[in-house]
mmCIF file of C-alpha atoms in Angstrom:
data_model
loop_
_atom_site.group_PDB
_atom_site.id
_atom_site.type_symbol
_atom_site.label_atom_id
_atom_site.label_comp_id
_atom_site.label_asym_id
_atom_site.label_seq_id
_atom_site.Cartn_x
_atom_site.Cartn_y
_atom_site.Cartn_z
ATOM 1 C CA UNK A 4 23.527 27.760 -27.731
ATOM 2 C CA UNK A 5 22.091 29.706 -24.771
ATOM 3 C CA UNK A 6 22.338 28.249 -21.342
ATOM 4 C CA UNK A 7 18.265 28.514 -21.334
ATOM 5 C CA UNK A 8 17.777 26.663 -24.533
ATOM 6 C CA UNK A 9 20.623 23.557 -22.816
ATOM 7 C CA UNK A 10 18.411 23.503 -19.814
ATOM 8 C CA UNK A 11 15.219 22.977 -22.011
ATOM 9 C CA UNK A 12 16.872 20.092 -23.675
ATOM 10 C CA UNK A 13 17.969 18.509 -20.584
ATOM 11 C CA UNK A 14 14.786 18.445 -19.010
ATOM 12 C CA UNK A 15 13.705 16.869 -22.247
ATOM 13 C CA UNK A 16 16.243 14.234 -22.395
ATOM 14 C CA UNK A 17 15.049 13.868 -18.416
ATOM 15 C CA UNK A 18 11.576 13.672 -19.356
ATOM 16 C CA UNK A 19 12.859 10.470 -21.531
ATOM 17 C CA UNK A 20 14.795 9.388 -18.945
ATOM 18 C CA UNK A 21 12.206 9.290 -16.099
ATOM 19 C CA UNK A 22 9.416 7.204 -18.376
ATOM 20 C CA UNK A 23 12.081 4.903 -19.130
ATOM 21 C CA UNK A 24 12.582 4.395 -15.134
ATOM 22 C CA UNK A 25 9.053 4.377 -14.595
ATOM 23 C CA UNK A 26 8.245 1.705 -17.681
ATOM 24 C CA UNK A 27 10.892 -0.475 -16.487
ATOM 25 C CA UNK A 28 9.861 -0.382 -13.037
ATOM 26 C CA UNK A 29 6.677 -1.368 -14.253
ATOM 27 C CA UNK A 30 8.428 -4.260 -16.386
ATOM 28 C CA UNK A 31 9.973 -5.817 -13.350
ATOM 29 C CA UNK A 32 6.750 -5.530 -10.953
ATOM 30 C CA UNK A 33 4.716 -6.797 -13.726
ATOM 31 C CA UNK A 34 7.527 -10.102 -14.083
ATOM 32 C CA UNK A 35 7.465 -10.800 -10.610
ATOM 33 C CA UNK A 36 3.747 -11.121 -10.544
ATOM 34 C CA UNK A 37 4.138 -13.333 -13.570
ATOM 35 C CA UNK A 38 6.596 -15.301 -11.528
ATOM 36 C CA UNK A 39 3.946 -15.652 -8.928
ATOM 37 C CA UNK A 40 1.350 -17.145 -10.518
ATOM 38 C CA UNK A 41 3.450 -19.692 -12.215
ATOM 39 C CA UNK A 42 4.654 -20.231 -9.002
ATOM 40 C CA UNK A 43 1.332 -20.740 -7.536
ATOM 41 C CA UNK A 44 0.212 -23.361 -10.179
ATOM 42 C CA UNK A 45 -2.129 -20.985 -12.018
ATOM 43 C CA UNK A 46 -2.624 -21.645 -15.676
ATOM 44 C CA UNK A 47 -1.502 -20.218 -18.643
ATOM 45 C CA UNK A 48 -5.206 -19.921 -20.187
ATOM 46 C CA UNK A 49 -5.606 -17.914 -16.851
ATOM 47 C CA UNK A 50 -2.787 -15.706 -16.990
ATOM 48 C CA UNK A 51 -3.910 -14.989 -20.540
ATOM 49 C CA UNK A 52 -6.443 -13.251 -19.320
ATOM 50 C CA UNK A 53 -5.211 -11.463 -15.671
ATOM 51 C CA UNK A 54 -1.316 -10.352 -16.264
ATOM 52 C CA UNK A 55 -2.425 -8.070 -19.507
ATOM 53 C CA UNK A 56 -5.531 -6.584 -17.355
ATOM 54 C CA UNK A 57 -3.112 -6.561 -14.231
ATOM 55 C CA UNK A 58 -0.347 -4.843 -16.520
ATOM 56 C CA UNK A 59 -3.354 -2.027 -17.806
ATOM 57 C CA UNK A 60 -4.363 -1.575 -13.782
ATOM 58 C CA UNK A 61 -0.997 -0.422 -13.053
ATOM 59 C CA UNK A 62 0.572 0.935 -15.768
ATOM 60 C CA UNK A 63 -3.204 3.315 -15.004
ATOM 61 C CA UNK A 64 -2.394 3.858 -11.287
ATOM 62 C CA UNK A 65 1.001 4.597 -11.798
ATOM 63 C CA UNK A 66 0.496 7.076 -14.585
ATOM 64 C CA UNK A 67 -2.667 8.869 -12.030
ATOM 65 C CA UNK A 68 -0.267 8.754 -8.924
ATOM 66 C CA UNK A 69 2.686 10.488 -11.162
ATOM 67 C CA UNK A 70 0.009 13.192 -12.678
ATOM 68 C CA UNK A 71 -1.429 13.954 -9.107
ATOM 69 C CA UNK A 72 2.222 14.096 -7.104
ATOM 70 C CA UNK A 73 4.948 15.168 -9.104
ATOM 71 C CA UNK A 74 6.119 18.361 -8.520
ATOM 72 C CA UNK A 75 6.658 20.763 -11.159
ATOM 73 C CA UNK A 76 7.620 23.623 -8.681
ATOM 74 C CA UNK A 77 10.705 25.222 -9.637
ATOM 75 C CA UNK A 78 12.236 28.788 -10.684
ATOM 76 C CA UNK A 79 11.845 29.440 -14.161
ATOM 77 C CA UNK A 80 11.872 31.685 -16.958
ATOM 78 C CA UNK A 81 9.130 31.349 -19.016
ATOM 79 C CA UNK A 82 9.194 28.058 -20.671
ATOM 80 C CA UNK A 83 12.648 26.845 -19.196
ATOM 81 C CA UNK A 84 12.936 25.128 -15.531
ATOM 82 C CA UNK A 85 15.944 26.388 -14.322
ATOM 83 C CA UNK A 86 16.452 24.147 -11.135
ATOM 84 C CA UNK A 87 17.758 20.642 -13.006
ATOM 85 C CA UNK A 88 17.877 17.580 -10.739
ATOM 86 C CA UNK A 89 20.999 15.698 -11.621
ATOM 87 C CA UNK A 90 21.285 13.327 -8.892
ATOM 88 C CA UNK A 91 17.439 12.424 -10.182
ATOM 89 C CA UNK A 92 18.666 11.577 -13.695
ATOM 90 C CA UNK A 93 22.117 10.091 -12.857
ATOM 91 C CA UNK A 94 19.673 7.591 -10.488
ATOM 92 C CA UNK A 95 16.518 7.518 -12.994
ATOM 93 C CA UNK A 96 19.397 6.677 -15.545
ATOM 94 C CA UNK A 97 20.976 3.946 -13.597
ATOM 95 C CA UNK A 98 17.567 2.115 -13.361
ATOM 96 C CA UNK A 99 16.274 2.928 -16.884
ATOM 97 C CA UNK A 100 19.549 1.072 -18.491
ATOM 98 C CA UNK A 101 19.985 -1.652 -15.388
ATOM 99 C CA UNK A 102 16.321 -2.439 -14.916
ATOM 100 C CA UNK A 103 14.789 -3.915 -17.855
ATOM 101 C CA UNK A 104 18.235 -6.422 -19.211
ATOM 102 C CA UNK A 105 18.032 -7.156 -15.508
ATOM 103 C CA UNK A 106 14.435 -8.365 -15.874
ATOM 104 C CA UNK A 107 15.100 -10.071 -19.183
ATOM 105 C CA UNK A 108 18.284 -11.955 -17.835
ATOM 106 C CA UNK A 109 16.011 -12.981 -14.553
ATOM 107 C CA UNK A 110 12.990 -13.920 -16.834
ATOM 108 C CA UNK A 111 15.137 -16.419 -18.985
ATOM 109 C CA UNK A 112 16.521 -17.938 -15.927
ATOM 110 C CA UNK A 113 13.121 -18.083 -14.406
ATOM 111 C CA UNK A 114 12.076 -20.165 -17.660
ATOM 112 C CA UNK A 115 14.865 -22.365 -17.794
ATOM 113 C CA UNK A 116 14.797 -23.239 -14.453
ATOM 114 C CA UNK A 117 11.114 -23.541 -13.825
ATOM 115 C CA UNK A 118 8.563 -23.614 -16.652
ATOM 116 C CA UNK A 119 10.566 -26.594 -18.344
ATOM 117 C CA UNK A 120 9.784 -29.004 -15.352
ATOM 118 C CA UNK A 121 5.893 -28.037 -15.315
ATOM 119 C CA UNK A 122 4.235 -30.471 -17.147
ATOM 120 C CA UNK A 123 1.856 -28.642 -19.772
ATOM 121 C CA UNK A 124 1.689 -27.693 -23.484
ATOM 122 C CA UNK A 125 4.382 -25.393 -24.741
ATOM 123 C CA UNK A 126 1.759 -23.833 -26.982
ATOM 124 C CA UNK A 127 -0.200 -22.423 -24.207
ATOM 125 C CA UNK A 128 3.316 -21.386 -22.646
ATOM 126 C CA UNK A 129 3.748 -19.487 -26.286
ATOM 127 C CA UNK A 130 0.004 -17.968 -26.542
ATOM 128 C CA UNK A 131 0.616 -16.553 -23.362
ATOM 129 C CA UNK A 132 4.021 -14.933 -23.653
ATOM 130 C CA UNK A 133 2.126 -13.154 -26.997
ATOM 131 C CA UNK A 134 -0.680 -11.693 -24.740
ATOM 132 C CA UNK A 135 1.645 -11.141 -22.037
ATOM 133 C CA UNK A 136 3.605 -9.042 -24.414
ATOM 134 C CA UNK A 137 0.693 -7.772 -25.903
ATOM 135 C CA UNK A 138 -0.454 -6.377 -22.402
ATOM 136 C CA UNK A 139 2.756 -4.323 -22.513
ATOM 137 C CA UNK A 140 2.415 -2.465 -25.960
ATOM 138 C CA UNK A 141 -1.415 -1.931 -25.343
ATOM 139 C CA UNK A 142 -1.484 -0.523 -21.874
ATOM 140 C CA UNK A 143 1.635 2.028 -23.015
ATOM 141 C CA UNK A 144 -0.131 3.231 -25.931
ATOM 142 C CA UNK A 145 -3.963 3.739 -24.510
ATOM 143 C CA UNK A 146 -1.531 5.837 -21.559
ATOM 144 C CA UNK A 147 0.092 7.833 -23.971
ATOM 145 C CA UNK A 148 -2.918 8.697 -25.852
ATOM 146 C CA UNK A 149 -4.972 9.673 -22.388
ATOM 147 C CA UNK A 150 -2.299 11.835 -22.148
ATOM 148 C CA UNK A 151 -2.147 13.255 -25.267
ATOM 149 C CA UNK A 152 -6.140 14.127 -24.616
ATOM 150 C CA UNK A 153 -5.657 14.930 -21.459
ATOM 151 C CA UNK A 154 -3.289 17.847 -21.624
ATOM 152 C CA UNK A 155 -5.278 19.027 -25.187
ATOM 153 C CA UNK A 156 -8.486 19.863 -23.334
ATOM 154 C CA UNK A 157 -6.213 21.272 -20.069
ATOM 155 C CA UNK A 158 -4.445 23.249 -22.830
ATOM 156 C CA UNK A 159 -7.846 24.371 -23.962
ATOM 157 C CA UNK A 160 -8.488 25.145 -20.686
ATOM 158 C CA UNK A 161 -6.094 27.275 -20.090
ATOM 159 C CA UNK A 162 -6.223 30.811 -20.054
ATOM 160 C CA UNK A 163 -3.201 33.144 -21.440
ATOM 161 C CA UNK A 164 -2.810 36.170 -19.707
#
C-alpha cells in the first residue's frame, strides 16, 4: 500500500472520528439541558415537545458553524491531504469513546437520584425518553441527508479544469 493511499484512509477513519466527537458533544449538551428542565420543574408533556426541537436547533447550528469554519487548507496531491493532524484525532478520539458512556453513566445517576422523588406518572417519564430519543435519530438523519444534497448540487457546481 502506497503512503498516499494510508493517508487517504486515515483521514477517512478521522472523518469518523471527528462526527463521533462532534455527535457526542452534542449528546452531553443536549443531557444537560434535559437535566435543566427537570431541574426547573418543567413537565414531561413539555419537554416532549422542546428537547427534540432544541436537539434539531443545534445539531443545525453546529453542522452550519462546522461547514462555514473548518479548514480544509492543507498540501496535497490531488485527492490525498498530506498534512494529518494526529494530536486532533488522538484528542477527537479520547472524547468520541469517553463522552457518550460518560453521559449515559451521568444520565442513570441523574434518574436514580432525581426523577424517582418527583411525584408524577412514570408513563409520561417513558413517552418522553421515546421522543427524547427520537429527537436524536431524526435530527442526525435530516443532517446527513442536507449534506448529502448539499455537496450533490456543489458537486454539480463545480467546474473540472
Amino acid at each position: 500500500m502506497t503512503k498516499q493511499n494510508v493517508l487517504l484512509i486515515l483521514w477517512i477513519i478521522y472523518g469518523f472520528i471527528f462526527i463521533s466527537a462532534v455527535d457526542a458533544i452534542l449528546y452531553f449538551i443536549i443531557h444537560l439541558i434535559y437535566f435543566s428542565f427537570v431541574l426547573m420543574g418543567m413537565s414531561f408533556t413539555l419537554m416532549m415537545v422542546w428537547v427534540p426541537i432544541i436537539t434539531f436547533v443545534l445539531y443545525v447550528l453546529t453542522t452550519m458553524y462546522l461547514l462555514y469554519n473548518i479548514s480544509t487548507k492543507s498540501n496535497n496531491q490531488g485527492i490525498y491531504l498530506t498534512k494529518f493532524p494526529k494530536k486532533w484525532a488522538i484528542g477527537l478520539g479520547i472524547i468520541s469513546f469517553a463522552l457518550s458512556p460518560l453521559t449515559n453513566k451521568l444520565s442513570g445517576f441523574f434518574s436514580e437520584k432525581y426523577i424517582s422523588n418527583l411525584e408524577m406518572d412514570m408513563t409520561d417519564f417513558y413517552s418522553f425518553y421515546g421522543w427524547f430519543y427520537i429527537g436524536f435519530g431524526v435530527s442526525q438523519i435530516l443532517i446527513v441527508i442536507s449534506l448529502f444534497i448539499f455537496f450533490i448540487i456543489k458537486l454539480k457546481s463545480t467546474n473540472f479544469s
